[in-house]
Amino acid sequence: MNGRRPDKTGRRPRAKKSLGQNFLISGKVVDRIVRALDPGSMVPIMEIGPGTGALTGPLAEKGARIAAFELDRRLAKELGERFADCDNVEIVEADVREIDFDLEAEGREWEKYRLAGNIPYLLTSTIMIKLGLLRSCAGAVIMVQKEVGDRILTSPGERGCGILSVFLQAWFDISMVTAARAGAFMPKPKVDSVVLGFTPEAREGAPYDRKGFLGFVKVSFSQRRKKLVNVLGTLLGEGGKAEATKLMDKAKTDAGLRPEELSLDDWFRLYEVFEKR
Ligand code: SAM
């Protein structure tokens, strides 16, 4: 498929690879995402990269209040025209990397909101980290590449978990909404995808300083094959390994563990001890 064949609505979107434009054409996948977003509820939705409106349209029809942020000027203009008479939809031409969704919500007097999107995959890490730092977000439904989704869903302590698994599972209960094969998009991407649902979950012991916690988890995973005590020891400088051993002991965390072997509770305790230091 070359990206110029008409979609279900008869339009011929010319996809820009640099903007990760793979437009959803599967009605089944759209339905599942829309259902997961519960558009009838009163919580408004911030949509990332509405593209040709594959999600925006059905969400708007179900009465959801939407603010959608699209970087592609032409698509933003087309969507703006399409939804001009729709009071519940606002199309904003913007780069989501620059958007603080909490501030956007505040400006609209939205106490809470949900985040949604079939996002450009080049921005997956950026968007996932943004999501983990948000305070007013009442949940999210986001499409990611299957391999990334698998990693995010892996529990801390299990083989294959990583920075995003630990960082996101600290604040969210994460579930798989649906799979989306490459054929669900136009043009067809080279990878399969999954849609993840994020429900905020207040976890005992979760740190308040999310940025600090993220930095700590990132450093800890910088050499994922090494024992964590060695990674943290190097970071602490001369005599660092002895100090790291002491700190891990204080946090009741086995000094022989590698980063992917720590449970979420281990991460919380360890960060608390290191933060105090
Ligand atoms: N939501 C549409 C759909 O499901 O068919 C489009 C999805 S497409 C994978 C990603 C969309 O994000 C494109 O419309 C693209 O132009 C837009 N996009 C890419 N980079 C962006 C950025 N930095 N800020 C906002 N939108 C961006």
XYZ file of C-alpha atoms and ligand atoms in Angstrom:
304
model
C 0.000 0.000 0.000
C 1.369 3.404 -0.829
C -0.550 5.575 1.575
C -2.553 7.334 -1.137
C -5.314 4.811 -1.552
C -8.605 6.163 -0.263
C -9.484 5.341 3.319
C -12.982 4.322 4.436
C -14.165 7.908 4.209
C -12.954 8.230 0.622
C -10.165 10.682 1.457
C -6.665 10.154 0.078
C -4.232 11.045 2.820
C -0.662 11.430 1.598
C 1.302 9.989 4.476
C 4.450 11.710 5.736
C 6.886 9.118 6.998
C 8.847 11.723 8.969
C 5.723 12.393 11.069
C 5.000 8.692 11.645
C 1.771 8.932 9.652
C 0.161 5.499 9.594
C -3.553 6.168 9.569
C -5.963 3.750 11.217
C -8.317 2.124 8.737
C -9.606 -0.813 10.802
C -13.115 -0.127 12.073
C -12.689 -2.912 14.640
C -9.575 -1.368 16.163
C -11.156 2.096 16.140
C -14.257 0.712 17.927
C -12.154 -0.940 20.610
C -10.150 2.215 21.278
C -13.277 4.344 21.380
C -14.979 1.918 23.770
C -11.928 1.876 26.045
C -12.035 5.675 26.172
C -15.623 5.602 27.417
C -16.522 8.777 25.497
C -19.931 9.034 27.190
C -18.253 9.783 30.515
C -17.804 13.424 31.439
C -13.988 13.299 31.482
C -12.608 15.174 28.444
C -9.977 13.743 26.126
C -6.671 15.167 24.896
C -5.805 13.456 21.627
C -2.253 13.207 20.333
C -1.889 13.321 16.544
C -5.502 13.120 15.286
C -4.301 12.798 11.674
C -7.339 12.355 9.457
C -9.660 12.027 12.451
C -10.046 8.221 12.547
C -10.495 8.412 16.332
C -11.577 12.038 16.676
C -14.678 11.505 14.519
C -16.234 8.554 16.386
C -15.284 10.057 19.767
C -16.919 13.351 18.828
C -20.042 11.549 17.613
C -20.356 9.916 21.007
C -20.279 13.332 22.659
C -16.738 13.367 24.051
C -15.119 16.752 24.700
C -11.849 16.683 22.800
C -8.773 18.837 22.377
C -6.642 17.300 19.624
C -3.030 18.322 18.926
C -1.736 17.804 15.378
C 1.634 18.940 14.041
C 0.881 18.556 10.322
C -0.448 21.955 9.277
C -2.476 20.603 6.355
C -4.172 17.903 8.441
C -4.803 20.325 11.319
C -6.442 22.735 8.867
C -8.599 20.005 7.290
C -9.697 18.742 10.694
C -10.359 22.275 11.888
C -12.708 22.771 8.937
C -14.377 19.373 9.430
C -15.111 20.025 13.103
C -15.762 23.762 12.806
C -19.416 23.341 13.805
C -18.687 20.846 16.532
C -18.632 22.626 19.906
C -17.081 19.691 21.691
C -14.000 19.414 19.439
C -11.026 21.740 19.366
C -8.205 21.141 16.904
C -4.880 22.671 17.866
C -1.963 22.851 15.451
C 0.916 22.050 17.787
C 3.890 19.845 18.472
C 2.980 17.527 21.362
C 6.603 17.574 22.494
C 5.981 21.183 23.524
C 2.624 20.531 25.154
C 2.119 20.351 28.918
C -1.202 18.507 29.061
C -1.797 19.425 32.720
C -1.446 23.117 31.826
C -3.665 22.690 28.762
C -6.333 21.165 31.018
C -5.988 23.957 33.542
C -6.449 26.536 30.775
C -9.715 24.848 29.776
C -10.810 24.457 33.417
C -10.732 20.674 33.065
C -10.012 19.203 36.462
C -9.199 15.806 34.964
C -8.758 14.488 31.440
C -7.714 11.374 29.581
C -4.980 11.089 27.016
C -5.529 9.207 23.772
C -3.724 8.562 20.568
C -2.445 6.443 17.779
C 0.871 8.177 18.224
C 3.885 8.618 15.931
C 6.159 5.785 17.071
C 9.289 7.934 16.878
C 7.898 9.816 19.863
C 6.849 6.791 21.925
C 9.405 7.221 24.733
C 8.852 10.987 24.902
C 5.083 10.557 25.138
C 5.243 7.682 27.632
C 7.530 9.693 29.893
C 5.232 12.709 29.593
C 2.311 10.463 30.571
C 4.139 9.228 33.664
C 4.815 12.802 34.791
C 1.235 14.071 34.476
C -0.711 14.817 37.652
C -4.223 15.516 36.364
C -4.434 12.672 33.865
C -7.289 10.314 34.741
C -6.136 7.597 32.348
C -4.916 6.981 28.846
C -5.444 4.748 25.824
C -2.420 4.719 23.561
C -1.214 2.704 20.568
C 2.394 1.548 20.667
C 4.592 -0.811 18.688
C 3.974 -4.379 19.916
C 7.505 -4.938 21.236
C 7.356 -1.693 23.216
C 3.921 -2.651 24.556
C 5.221 -6.054 25.654
C 8.044 -4.394 27.544
C 5.773 -1.825 29.199
C 3.445 -4.636 30.316
C 6.268 -6.726 31.806
C 6.188 -6.496 35.597
C 9.247 -5.097 37.342
C 11.204 -8.114 38.549
C 10.390 -10.121 35.420
C 12.817 -10.771 32.602
C 12.504 -8.124 29.875
C 11.191 -5.272 32.022
C 12.786 -1.870 31.492
C 12.705 1.816 32.322
C 9.167 2.327 30.992
C 7.811 -0.772 32.788
C 9.081 0.463 36.155
C 8.333 4.153 35.619
C 4.804 3.707 34.241
C 3.720 0.827 36.480
C 4.633 3.028 39.462
C 1.541 5.156 38.752
C -0.701 3.118 36.465
C -2.420 -0.190 36.215
C -1.684 -1.058 32.583
C -3.664 -3.441 30.415
C -3.832 -4.475 26.795
C -6.916 -3.057 25.053
C -6.396 -4.697 21.678
C -3.798 -5.842 19.203
C -3.558 -4.065 15.828
C -1.838 -5.867 12.981
C 0.047 -3.864 10.380
C -2.937 -4.199 8.027
C -5.025 -2.028 10.352
C -3.145 1.035 9.074
C -2.539 2.858 5.852
C 0.196 2.949 4.808
C 1.007 -0.399 6.356
C 3.829 -0.073 8.918
C 6.601 -2.669 9.171
C 5.592 -3.563 12.725
C 2.539 -4.830 14.568
C 0.989 -2.712 17.298
C -0.957 -2.957 20.515
C -3.231 -0.518 22.266
C -2.544 -0.083 25.970
C -4.952 1.206 28.598
C -3.545 3.117 31.587
C -5.611 3.477 34.765
C -4.124 5.598 37.557
C -3.393 3.515 40.631
C -2.228 4.967 43.948
C 0.527 2.566 45.009
C 1.800 2.478 48.560
C 5.358 3.770 48.751
C 5.329 5.384 45.280
C 7.653 8.424 45.368
C 6.204 11.914 45.066
C 9.120 13.200 42.996
C 8.378 11.505 39.679
C 11.191 13.229 37.770
C 13.723 12.216 40.401
C 12.447 8.645 40.340
C 12.643 8.555 36.546
C 16.268 9.773 36.640
C 17.141 7.114 39.195
C 15.524 4.316 37.192
C 17.217 5.530 33.976
C 20.681 5.534 35.569
C 20.031 2.146 37.150
C 19.130 0.595 33.787
C 22.066 2.244 31.977
C 23.979 -1.039 32.301
C 21.191 -3.570 32.613
C 23.445 -6.657 32.569
C 25.464 -5.456 35.575
C 24.506 -5.902 39.205
C 22.784 -2.750 40.380
C 25.212 -2.340 43.271
C 28.062 -1.941 40.752
C 26.154 0.565 38.613
C 25.224 2.673 41.628
C 28.705 2.206 43.116
C 30.345 3.714 40.022
C 27.921 6.586 40.205
C 28.833 7.309 43.823
C 32.555 7.627 43.016
C 35.469 6.444 45.147
C 34.410 3.898 47.761
C 31.046 3.918 46.003
C 30.489 0.183 45.921
C 30.723 -0.116 49.736
C 28.336 2.806 50.118
C 25.938 1.397 47.513
C 25.965 -1.949 49.362
C 25.120 -0.163 52.616
C 22.328 1.830 51.003
C 20.851 -1.261 49.343
C 21.018 -3.043 52.660
C 19.213 -0.133 54.324
C 16.541 -0.377 51.607
C 16.274 -4.120 52.285
C 17.208 -4.818 48.662
C 19.457 -7.727 47.727
C 22.768 -6.244 46.510
C 23.225 -9.167 44.122
C 20.253 -8.182 41.932
C 20.379 -6.824 38.391
C 18.035 -3.918 37.529
C 15.432 -6.141 35.863
C 15.242 -8.336 38.991
C 13.938 -5.636 41.337
C 10.252 -5.557 42.224
C 8.350 -2.271 42.192
C 8.493 -2.184 46.009
C 12.280 -2.652 45.840
C 12.485 0.340 43.481
C 10.367 2.505 45.784
C 12.410 1.642 48.895
C 15.729 2.008 47.120
C 14.839 5.368 45.628
C 13.718 6.649 49.034
C 17.080 5.711 50.573
C 19.097 7.186 47.690
C 16.976 10.340 47.594
C 17.590 10.961 51.315
C 21.325 10.507 50.805
N -4.751 9.337 14.900
C -4.636 9.175 13.479
C -5.091 7.789 13.108
O -5.217 6.966 14.008
O -5.298 7.528 11.927
C -3.222 9.427 12.981
C -2.173 8.559 13.596
S -0.540 8.732 12.915
C 0.172 7.235 13.511
C 0.262 9.910 13.968
C -0.205 11.338 13.857
O 0.588 12.167 14.711
C -0.064 11.930 12.475
O -1.246 12.599 12.127
C 1.100 12.927 12.590
O 1.018 13.992 11.692
C 0.960 13.357 14.025
N 2.205 13.848 14.618
C 3.464 13.455 14.337
N 4.341 14.115 15.114
C 3.610 14.946 15.906
C 3.942 15.882 16.904
N 5.209 16.096 17.281
N 2.939 16.576 17.499
C 1.644 16.367 17.126
N 1.266 15.481 16.194
C 2.240 14.776 15.574
